[in-house]
């Protein structure tokens, strides 16, 4: 009954993994290079007459991974007589514009933007509608989660002629500039831990000081290396990375705090934060006991399968997520220490901060200038923090239509999401007890009723978009 | 009472000609070059409290020329308490991304696209709203004519958060792919001549055969050179260019068939086609008499001022129109002969054709392949004829709102325009007796009542958009 089993089934279900020759640059005419964009198609339930097309707007990773983690689409296919299409995002999975050279330098990375990705999707939909008999006269609905949810929403905004509507799950389209407070994300992470066990958040809050004290001596560093079962010996220069890595672990746990065993970022038990918090009940212990407890907690995340020999502070998520491209485009790796910075070096500049009071982390102030300098030294590019809002409208999006914004209240990304209806057709669906795009995952017996309800609502909206499409088509013919 | 006089007044009226540092490439991050984008501002009637901003989306030419030929904006400024902004389109006027090198090759021309131009406008509006006290809380309305009208409409479609609405005058947004019949443009040109004098269109239809016959001998070429007062002696290789040039003259006359003396493409009398047709009453004359009559007709267009010593077949319009960039981007120079081709070599691929039956021209079949090859040999680029419809939606635009499409029935571009209401807020205004964006020109005592009415309607719509904006703002505060 876990999604792992379902994933295996899903994997066998898509009828074709296909390639479209896509332009490297849609927005100029001097560069005529093309690359192979991959997409997956499943048409078992599709009806050429009166059906629909559900189009997953691929995000930062191998598309088969998203295909296997979006059970919702598979489950509604029959009801909507839908063809399923999963489009891989350029620079991820097998859709590398320049093969191994794709991440070589800023020249090669120049075409890694959300605009180019949306143009890829528009060209792919055009191609499908022209080449698959029957598809040309059917409505297409964009579906995506997380960054893919942002793409789904933006796709409906920018190409409303390509898709009749969009389901944007856990899409933090407002996590830019000053649209939401920079501290909201880590505040939600903290809240998840606070609610999942007594003194859990407080134990984590105290752990930073304990690490700082222990790491101030050579012996302490040796002790920490051993106590945390790290693969490489810690040096004093590693401490900020260590704290970033631990912070990111808590953050990832908040994203995947699902009510059942799952393997999204890592294999994890049901309600993993509750499990983690069993080890973090007592903040009033010595530094060494506290850190031993922290290890037990981390070990849930990194070693639920029991296979890990040691913990590696340079890795936090599954390798299916394309971290190279993502850290150029944006990053979910939030570095809270003074030496670190968010690796969102082009358009996806998401300001984050912590104050240690409203959240359980060390204080981290958002410093755009430093951030920009770091980007330049790493990638040779400077971010343009206002571009996304200039391009996609920020909070001023009420003229658009047919977008569902769904958010779970456990998900820290909900802080940058749309959680209130904007108009009758730009609607928010909030899922109490839901983590990161829980609604897009395959249903299980452990789903909270709120997510069952939200899936019903989502299908209801999609059916209306489809019905409206066919009504308009009949009127015009 | 001519627009020439008004233009001079207008020229003195704008309070500032200003420069914004604009990015050469909005859609990538490796190229950080900038260029100086020019814009003009007039704020005499602007009210910082409760006013509005009318934003001219500059098209293919020097922005002062459009500023001087858009009297409508100057006339409604007081009523709308409006600031007027005229933004120059990149690669035209003084807004050259690479100075003299801008047109050097396809690498330098790579950033000449409608998408980059729209992004320039979005950044400029953002800049104005942030730097002019009061502007940030005001509604902006996009206004443009012809290609500028297409940009105004597309700007509202793609950046509805930047502008509350758009007035798209004489904007042939459907003159792409097979959205309208390729012959519609020249059919309207022909209709204008047919209605403007007896046998006028028939005389022109017969002139092509007369030219072909006369040009078949050396003596005939000499005679033609003299009869048409050409600046350079004709050779047999020039004949197709000669016919293109004459065709384009008729086409331009159809665009500027205004009810009063004007200087848009050339200085011309009121109702210039009527004047031209006075010389073309009799098609049943000898070839030489017919061509002498054709010269009289051409001479109205090229020598109304009486200054021209001879006629130059390589020039048809004022030099204020940036023909270099335009022939890369698109071209209004329609070559109907077998050797010529439309110079729309990137995104603005507008199929044109003639059949000599529904129109008064020699037969010309649209040949995309040949056209594409010609583009490649001239500019080193291949056009992408479907891109504009993929990007902007073709006829599937009903989800957008607040766009006025105005068209005059004399204007050949109305054939590719929106001449029927699409929804309550995507409205068509048709102007019987109107030529190319007559409604945007300054009013005169000779305006047909239809254009007076359409201007009133346009203002009514704009006032509603402005009122709705302020109503929403009050509700949100």
Coordinates of C-alpha atoms in Angstrom, one line a residue, chain B:
Chain B
X1 CA -5.8 72.4 -40.6
X2 CA -3.5 69.6 -41.8
X3 CA -1.8 67.2 -39.5
X4 CA 1.5 68.6 -40.7
X5 CA 0.8 71.8 -38.7
X6 CA -0.4 69.8 -35.7
X7 CA 2.7 67.6 -35.8
X8 CA 4.9 70.6 -35.3
X9 CA 2.9 71.7 -32.3
X10 CA 3.0 68.2 -30.8
X11 CA 6.8 68.0 -31.3
X12 CA 7.3 70.9 -28.9
X13 CA 4.8 69.6 -26.4
X14 CA 6.5 66.5 -25.0
X15 CA 8.3 67.6 -21.8
X16 CA 11.1 65.0 -21.9
X17 CA 12.9 62.7 -24.1
X18 CA 14.5 60.2 -21.8
X19 CA 16.6 57.1 -21.8
X20 CA 16.3 53.9 -19.9
X21 CA 19.1 51.4 -19.6
X22 CA 17.5 48.3 -21.0
X23 CA 18.8 44.7 -21.1
X24 CA 19.7 43.5 -24.6
X25 CA 18.4 40.0 -23.6
X26 CA 15.6 39.7 -21.2
X27 CA 15.3 36.0 -21.6
X28 CA 18.8 34.8 -20.6
X29 CA 21.3 35.5 -17.9
X30 CA 24.7 35.1 -19.5
X31 CA 24.5 38.3 -21.6
X32 CA 24.5 41.3 -19.4
X33 CA 24.8 44.0 -22.1
X34 CA 22.5 46.9 -22.0
X35 CA 21.4 49.6 -24.5
X36 CA 19.8 53.0 -24.3
X37 CA 16.1 52.8 -24.9
X38 CA 14.5 56.1 -25.7
X39 CA 11.0 57.2 -24.5
X40 CA 9.1 60.5 -24.6
X41 CA 7.0 61.8 -21.8
X42 CA 4.3 64.5 -21.8
X43 CA 2.7 65.3 -18.4
X44 CA 1.0 68.6 -19.0
X45 CA -2.4 67.2 -18.2
X46 CA -1.3 64.4 -15.9
X47 CA -2.7 64.4 -12.3
X48 CA -0.6 62.5 -9.8
X49 CA -3.8 61.9 -7.9
X50 CA -6.4 59.9 -9.7
X51 CA -4.9 60.2 -13.2
X52 CA -3.8 57.6 -15.7
X53 CA -0.9 56.7 -18.0
X54 CA -1.3 56.2 -21.7
X55 CA 1.6 54.1 -23.0
X56 CA 2.3 54.0 -26.7
X57 CA 3.9 50.7 -27.6
X58 CA 6.3 51.9 -30.2
X59 CA 6.6 50.2 -33.5
X60 CA 9.0 50.1 -36.5
X61 CA 10.3 53.6 -36.6
X62 CA 11.6 56.7 -34.9
X63 CA 9.3 57.2 -31.8
X64 CA 9.0 61.0 -32.4
X65 CA 7.3 60.2 -35.7
X66 CA 4.7 58.0 -34.0
X67 CA 4.4 60.7 -31.2
X68 CA 3.6 63.2 -33.9
X69 CA 1.2 60.9 -35.8
X70 CA -0.9 59.9 -32.7
X71 CA -2.8 63.1 -32.1
X72 CA -5.6 61.0 -30.4
X73 CA -3.5 60.5 -27.3
X74 CA -2.8 64.2 -27.1
X75 CA -6.4 65.1 -27.4
X76 CA -7.7 62.7 -24.7
X77 CA -4.9 63.4 -22.2
X78 CA -6.9 66.2 -20.4
X79 CA -10.1 64.2 -20.1
X80 CA -8.2 61.1 -18.7
X81 CA -5.8 63.3 -16.6
X82 CA -3.2 61.2 -18.4
X83 CA 0.5 61.2 -18.6
X84 CA 1.6 60.3 -22.1
X85 CA 4.5 57.9 -22.6
X86 CA 5.9 57.0 -26.1
X87 CA 8.3 54.1 -25.9
X88 CA 10.7 53.5 -28.7
X89 CA 10.9 50.0 -30.1
X90 CA 14.4 48.4 -29.9
X91 CA 16.4 48.5 -33.2
X92 CA 14.5 51.6 -34.4
X93 CA 15.1 55.3 -34.1
X94 CA 17.8 56.0 -31.5
X95 CA 17.2 52.8 -29.6
X96 CA 19.9 50.7 -31.3
X97 CA 21.2 47.9 -29.1
X98 CA 24.6 47.9 -30.8
X99 CA 24.8 51.3 -32.5
X100 CA 25.8 51.1 -36.1
X101 CA 26.5 47.4 -35.8
X102 CA 22.9 46.6 -34.9
X103 CA 22.0 45.3 -38.3
X104 CA 25.4 43.9 -39.1
X105 CA 24.5 40.2 -39.1
X106 CA 22.0 37.7 -37.6
X107 CA 24.0 37.6 -34.3
X108 CA 23.5 41.3 -33.8
X109 CA 19.9 41.1 -35.0
X110 CA 19.1 38.2 -32.7
X111 CA 17.4 40.4 -30.1
X112 CA 15.0 42.0 -32.5
X113 CA 11.7 40.2 -31.6
X114 CA 8.3 41.2 -30.4
X115 CA 8.9 39.3 -27.1
X116 CA 12.0 41.3 -26.3
X117 CA 10.1 44.5 -27.2
X118 CA 7.2 43.6 -24.9
X119 CA 9.7 42.9 -22.1
X120 CA 11.3 46.3 -22.7
X121 CA 7.8 47.9 -22.3
X122 CA 7.2 45.9 -19.1
X123 CA 10.5 47.0 -17.6
X124 CA 9.9 50.6 -18.6
X125 CA 6.5 50.7 -17.0
X126 CA 7.9 49.2 -13.8
X127 CA 10.6 51.8 -13.9
X128 CA 8.1 54.7 -14.4
X129 CA 5.8 53.4 -11.6
X130 CA 8.7 53.2 -9.2
X131 CA 10.4 56.5 -10.0
X132 CA 7.6 59.0 -10.7
X133 CA 5.8 59.8 -7.5
X134 CA 2.1 58.9 -7.9
X135 CA 2.6 56.8 -11.0
X136 CA 2.8 53.6 -9.0
X137 CA -0.8 53.7 -8.0
X138 CA -2.3 54.5 -11.5
X139 CA -3.7 52.4 -14.3
X140 CA -1.6 52.2 -17.5
X141 CA -3.3 51.7 -20.9
X142 CA -1.4 50.4 -23.9
X143 CA -2.1 52.2 -27.2
X144 CA -0.6 51.4 -30.6
X145 CA -1.3 51.3 -34.3
X146 CA -0.4 48.8 -37.0
X147 CA 2.5 46.6 -35.7
X148 CA 2.4 48.9 -32.6
X149 CA -1.3 47.9 -32.3
X150 CA -0.3 44.2 -32.4
X151 CA 2.2 45.0 -29.7
X152 CA -0.4 46.8 -27.6
X153 CA -2.8 43.8 -27.9
X154 CA -0.1 41.2 -27.2
X155 CA 1.2 43.3 -24.3
X156 CA -2.2 43.2 -22.6
X157 CA -2.4 39.4 -23.3
X158 CA 1.1 38.7 -22.0
X159 CA 1.5 41.3 -19.3
X160 CA -2.1 42.0 -18.1
X161 CA -0.6 43.1 -14.7
X162 CA 1.2 45.9 -16.4
X163 CA -1.7 47.4 -18.3
X164 CA -5.4 47.5 -17.5
X165 CA -6.3 47.4 -21.2
X166 CA -5.1 48.1 -24.7
X167 CA -6.3 50.0 -27.7
X168 CA -5.0 48.1 -30.8
X169 CA -5.7 50.2 -33.8
X170 CA -5.4 48.6 -37.3
X171 CA -3.6 45.6 -35.7
X172 CA -3.5 42.6 -38.1
X173 CA -2.9 40.0 -35.4
X174 CA -4.5 37.3 -37.6
X175 CA -2.4 38.0 -40.8
X176 CA -0.4 34.8 -39.9
X177 CA -0.4 31.2 -41.1
X178 CA -3.9 30.3 -42.5
X179 CA -5.9 32.4 -40.0
X180 CA -7.2 34.6 -42.9
X181 CA -7.1 34.0 -46.7
X182 CA -3.8 35.1 -48.0
X183 CA -5.5 37.2 -50.8
X184 CA -7.6 39.3 -48.4
X185 CA -5.1 42.2 -48.2
X186 CA -4.8 42.9 -51.9
X187 CA -8.5 42.3 -52.4
X188 CA -9.2 45.3 -50.0
X189 CA -6.5 47.4 -51.8
X190 CA -8.3 46.7 -55.1
X191 CA -11.7 47.4 -53.6
X192 CA -10.5 50.8 -52.4
X193 CA -9.4 51.7 -56.0
X194 CA -12.6 50.3 -57.5
X195 CA -14.7 52.5 -55.2
X196 CA -12.6 55.6 -55.8
X197 CA -13.2 56.1 -59.5
X198 CA -14.7 54.5 -62.5
X199 CA -12.5 51.8 -64.1
X200 CA -9.7 52.8 -61.8
X201 CA -8.9 49.2 -60.6
X202 CA -9.3 47.9 -64.1
X203 CA -6.8 50.4 -65.5
X204 CA -4.3 49.2 -63.0
X205 CA -5.0 45.6 -63.7
X206 CA -4.3 46.2 -67.4
X207 CA -1.1 48.2 -66.7
X208 CA 0.9 45.1 -65.8
X209 CA 0.5 43.6 -69.3
X210 CA 1.4 47.0 -70.8
X211 CA 4.6 47.1 -68.8
X212 CA 5.5 43.5 -69.8
X213 CA 4.9 44.3 -73.4
X214 CA 6.8 47.6 -73.4
X215 CA 9.7 46.2 -71.5
X216 CA 10.3 43.4 -73.9
X217 CA 12.4 45.8 -76.2
X218 CA 15.3 48.1 -75.5
X219 CA 13.4 51.0 -77.0
X220 CA 10.4 50.2 -74.8
X221 CA 12.6 50.2 -71.7
X222 CA 14.0 53.6 -72.6
X223 CA 10.5 54.9 -73.2
X224 CA 9.3 53.6 -69.9
X225 CA 12.2 55.2 -68.1
X226 CA 11.3 58.6 -69.6
X227 CA 7.5 58.2 -69.3
X228 CA 7.7 57.3 -65.6
X229 CA 10.4 59.9 -65.0
X230 CA 12.6 57.4 -63.3
X231 CA 15.9 58.5 -61.8
X232 CA 17.9 55.5 -63.2
X233 CA 17.5 53.9 -66.6
X234 CA 15.5 50.7 -66.5
X235 CA 17.0 47.4 -67.6
X236 CA 15.1 44.2 -68.3
X237 CA 16.3 42.9 -64.9
X238 CA 14.5 45.8 -63.2
X239 CA 11.0 45.1 -64.4
X240 CA 10.0 42.9 -61.6
X241 CA 11.3 45.5 -59.1
X242 CA 9.4 48.2 -61.1
X243 CA 6.2 46.3 -60.8
X244 CA 6.8 45.6 -57.1
X245 CA 7.4 49.3 -56.5
X246 CA 4.2 50.3 -58.4
X247 CA 2.2 47.6 -56.5
X248 CA 3.5 48.9 -53.2
X249 CA 2.6 52.4 -54.2
X250 CA -1.1 51.3 -54.6
X251 CA -0.9 49.4 -51.4
X252 CA 0.5 52.3 -49.5
X253 CA -2.2 54.6 -50.9
X254 CA -4.8 52.2 -49.6
X255 CA -3.3 52.5 -46.1
X256 CA -3.2 56.3 -46.1
X257 CA -6.4 57.1 -47.9
X258 CA -7.3 59.8 -45.4
X259 CA -10.0 62.3 -45.8
X260 CA -7.6 65.3 -45.5
X261 CA -4.2 66.3 -46.6
X262 CA -1.6 64.4 -44.5
X263 CA 2.0 63.4 -44.4
X264 CA 2.1 59.8 -43.1
X265 CA 4.1 57.8 -45.6
X266 CA 4.3 60.7 -48.0
X267 CA 2.8 64.2 -48.3
X268 CA -0.6 63.6 -49.9
X269 CA -3.9 65.3 -50.8
X270 CA -7.2 64.5 -49.1
X271 CA -8.6 61.2 -50.3
X272 CA -5.5 60.5 -52.4
X273 CA -6.9 57.4 -54.2
X274 CA -9.7 59.6 -55.6
X275 CA -7.1 62.0 -56.9
X276 CA -5.0 59.2 -58.3
X277 CA -8.1 57.6 -60.0
X278 CA -8.8 60.8 -61.9
X279 CA -6.0 59.8 -64.1
X280 CA -7.1 56.2 -64.4
X281 CA -10.6 56.4 -65.9
X282 CA -10.0 54.7 -69.1
X283 CA -8.5 51.2 -69.3
X284 CA -9.2 50.8 -73.0
X285 CA -6.2 52.9 -74.3
X286 CA -2.9 52.0 -75.9
X287 CA -0.1 50.7 -73.6
X288 CA 1.8 54.0 -73.9
X289 CA -1.2 56.2 -73.0
X290 CA -2.0 53.8 -70.1
X291 CA 1.5 54.0 -68.7
X292 CA 1.5 57.8 -69.1
X293 CA -1.7 57.8 -67.0
X294 CA 0.0 55.5 -64.5
X295 CA 2.8 58.0 -64.2
X296 CA 0.3 60.8 -63.4
X297 CA -1.1 58.6 -60.7
X298 CA 2.2 57.7 -59.2
X299 CA 3.3 61.3 -59.3
X300 CA 0.5 62.2 -56.9
X301 CA 2.0 59.8 -54.4
X302 CA 5.7 60.6 -55.0
X303 CA 5.5 64.3 -55.9
X304 CA 2.5 66.0 -54.3
X305 CA 4.9 68.6 -53.0
X306 CA 6.3 69.2 -56.4
X307 CA 9.8 68.8 -55.2
X308 CA 10.8 65.5 -56.8
X309 CA 13.0 65.7 -59.9
X310 CA 12.5 62.1 -60.7
X311 CA 11.0 58.9 -59.2
X312 CA 13.2 56.4 -57.4
X313 CA 11.9 52.8 -57.6
X314 CA 13.9 51.8 -54.5
X315 CA 12.0 54.1 -52.1
X316 CA 8.4 54.1 -51.2
X317 CA 8.0 55.6 -47.7
X318 CA 9.3 58.2 -45.4
X319 CA 12.8 57.6 -44.0
X320 CA 11.4 57.8 -40.5
X321 CA 10.3 54.2 -40.8
X322 CA 13.2 52.0 -40.0
X323 CA 13.2 49.7 -43.0
X324 CA 16.4 47.9 -42.1
X325 CA 15.1 46.3 -38.9
X326 CA 11.6 46.0 -40.3
X327 CA 12.6 43.9 -43.3
X328 CA 14.3 41.5 -40.9
X329 CA 11.4 41.4 -38.6
X330 CA 8.6 41.6 -41.2
X331 CA 8.0 43.8 -44.1
X332 CA 5.2 45.9 -45.5
X333 CA 7.1 45.8 -48.8
X334 CA 5.1 43.2 -50.6
X335 CA 6.8 41.9 -53.7
X336 CA 4.3 40.3 -56.0
X337 CA 6.6 39.4 -58.9
X338 CA 8.1 35.9 -59.2
X339 CA 11.6 37.2 -58.1
X340 CA 10.5 39.0 -55.0
X341 CA 9.4 37.8 -51.7
X342 CA 8.0 39.2 -48.5
X343 CA 10.9 40.2 -46.3
X344 CA 9.4 38.8 -43.1
X345 CA 12.2 36.5 -42.2
X346 CA 11.8 35.7 -38.5
X347 CA 8.6 35.7 -36.6
X348 CA 6.3 38.0 -38.6
X349 CA 5.6 35.7 -41.5
X350 CA 2.5 37.1 -43.2
X351 CA 1.4 35.1 -46.1
X352 CA 0.2 37.2 -49.1
X353 CA -1.1 36.2 -52.4
X354 CA -3.0 37.5 -55.4
X355 CA -4.9 35.9 -58.2
X356 CA -5.6 38.8 -60.6
X357 CA -9.3 38.1 -60.4
X358 CA -10.4 39.1 -56.9
X359 CA -7.7 41.8 -57.1
X360 CA -6.0 44.1 -59.7
X361 CA -2.5 42.6 -59.4
X362 CA -0.6 39.9 -61.3
X363 CA -0.9 36.4 -59.9
X364 CA 1.4 35.7 -57.0
X365 CA 1.3 32.5 -55.1
X366 CA 2.6 32.3 -51.6
X367 CA 5.6 29.9 -51.5
X368 CA 6.9 29.4 -48.0
X369 CA 9.8 27.3 -49.0
X370 CA 11.2 29.7 -51.5
X371 CA 10.5 32.5 -49.1
X372 CA 12.4 30.8 -46.4
X373 CA 15.4 30.2 -48.7
X374 CA 15.4 33.8 -49.7
X375 CA 15.4 34.8 -46.0
X376 CA 18.4 32.5 -45.4
X377 CA 20.4 33.9 -48.2
X378 CA 19.6 37.5 -47.2
X379 CA 19.9 37.4 -43.4
X380 CA 21.2 33.9 -42.6
X381 CA 18.0 33.2 -40.7
X382 CA 15.0 30.9 -41.4
X383 CA 11.5 32.1 -40.5
X384 CA 9.3 30.2 -38.1
X385 CA 5.9 30.8 -39.5
X386 CA 4.0 29.1 -36.7
X387 CA 5.7 30.8 -33.8
X388 CA 3.5 33.9 -33.5
X389 CA 0.4 31.8 -33.3
X390 CA 2.0 29.4 -30.8
X391 CA 3.0 32.3 -28.7
X392 CA 0.1 34.7 -29.0
X393 CA -2.8 32.2 -29.6
X394 CA -4.0 32.9 -33.1
X395 CA -7.8 33.1 -33.1
X396 CA -8.0 31.4 -29.7
X397 CA -7.8 34.6 -27.6
X398 CA -11.2 34.7 -25.8
X399 CA -9.7 34.2 -22.3
X400 CA -8.1 37.7 -22.5
X401 CA -9.9 40.9 -21.7
X402 CA -9.9 44.7 -22.1
X403 CA -8.7 45.0 -25.7
X404 CA -10.2 47.3 -28.3
X405 CA -9.5 46.3 -31.9
X406 CA -10.3 49.2 -34.2
X407 CA -10.2 48.9 -38.0
X408 CA -11.1 51.1 -40.9
X409 CA -12.7 49.3 -43.8
X410 CA -10.5 51.1 -46.4
X411 CA -7.4 49.7 -44.6
X412 CA -6.0 46.6 -46.3
X413 CA -4.7 45.5 -42.9
X414 CA -8.3 45.2 -41.6
X415 CA -8.3 41.9 -43.5
X416 CA -6.0 40.4 -40.8
X417 CA -7.6 42.3 -38.0
X418 CA -10.3 41.5 -35.4
X419 CA -13.5 43.0 -36.8
X420 CA -16.1 41.2 -34.7
X421 CA -16.5 41.3 -30.9
X422 CA -15.0 38.2 -29.3
X423 CA -16.3 38.8 -25.8
X424 CA -17.8 41.7 -23.9
X425 CA -14.3 43.0 -23.2
X426 CA -12.5 42.0 -26.4
X427 CA -14.4 44.4 -28.7
X428 CA -14.1 45.4 -32.3
X429 CA -14.7 48.9 -33.5
X430 CA -15.2 49.2 -37.3
X431 CA -14.8 52.5 -39.0
X432 CA -16.5 52.8 -42.4
X433 CA -14.4 55.2 -44.6
X434 CA -11.4 54.8 -42.3
X435 CA -7.9 54.0 -43.5
X436 CA -4.9 52.8 -41.5
X437 CA -5.5 53.7 -37.8
X438 CA -7.3 56.9 -38.7
X439 CA -8.7 56.9 -35.2
X440 CA -5.3 57.4 -33.7
X441 CA -4.6 60.5 -35.8
X442 CA -5.4 64.0 -34.6
X443 CA -9.0 65.0 -35.3
X444 CA -9.7 67.3 -38.1
X445 CA -12.8 69.1 -39.5
X446 CA -12.8 66.5 -42.4
X447 CA -13.1 63.4 -40.2
X448 CA -16.0 61.2 -41.2
X449 CA -18.5 60.9 -38.4
X450 CA -17.7 57.2 -38.0
X451 CA -14.2 58.0 -36.7
X452 CA -15.6 60.6 -34.3
X453 CA -17.9 58.0 -33.0
X454 CA -15.2 55.4 -32.7
X455 CA -12.9 57.7 -30.7
X456 CA -15.8 58.4 -28.3
X457 CA -16.3 54.7 -27.9
X458 CA -12.6 54.1 -27.3
X459 CA -12.5 56.8 -24.6
X460 CA -15.6 55.2 -23.0
X461 CA -13.9 51.8 -22.8
X462 CA -10.7 53.4 -21.4
X463 CA -12.7 55.3 -18.8
X464 CA -14.3 52.1 -17.7
X465 CA -10.9 50.3 -17.3
X466 CA -9.7 53.2 -15.3
X467 CA -12.8 53.3 -13.1
X468 CA -12.5 49.6 -12.5
X469 CA -8.9 49.9 -11.6
X470 CA -9.7 52.5 -8.9
X471 CA -12.7 50.6 -7.7
X472 CA -10.5 47.5 -7.2
X473 CA -7.8 49.5 -5.5
X474 CA -10.3 51.0 -3.1
X475 CA -11.7 47.6 -2.3
X476 CA -8.3 46.2 -1.5
X477 CA -7.3 49.1 0.7

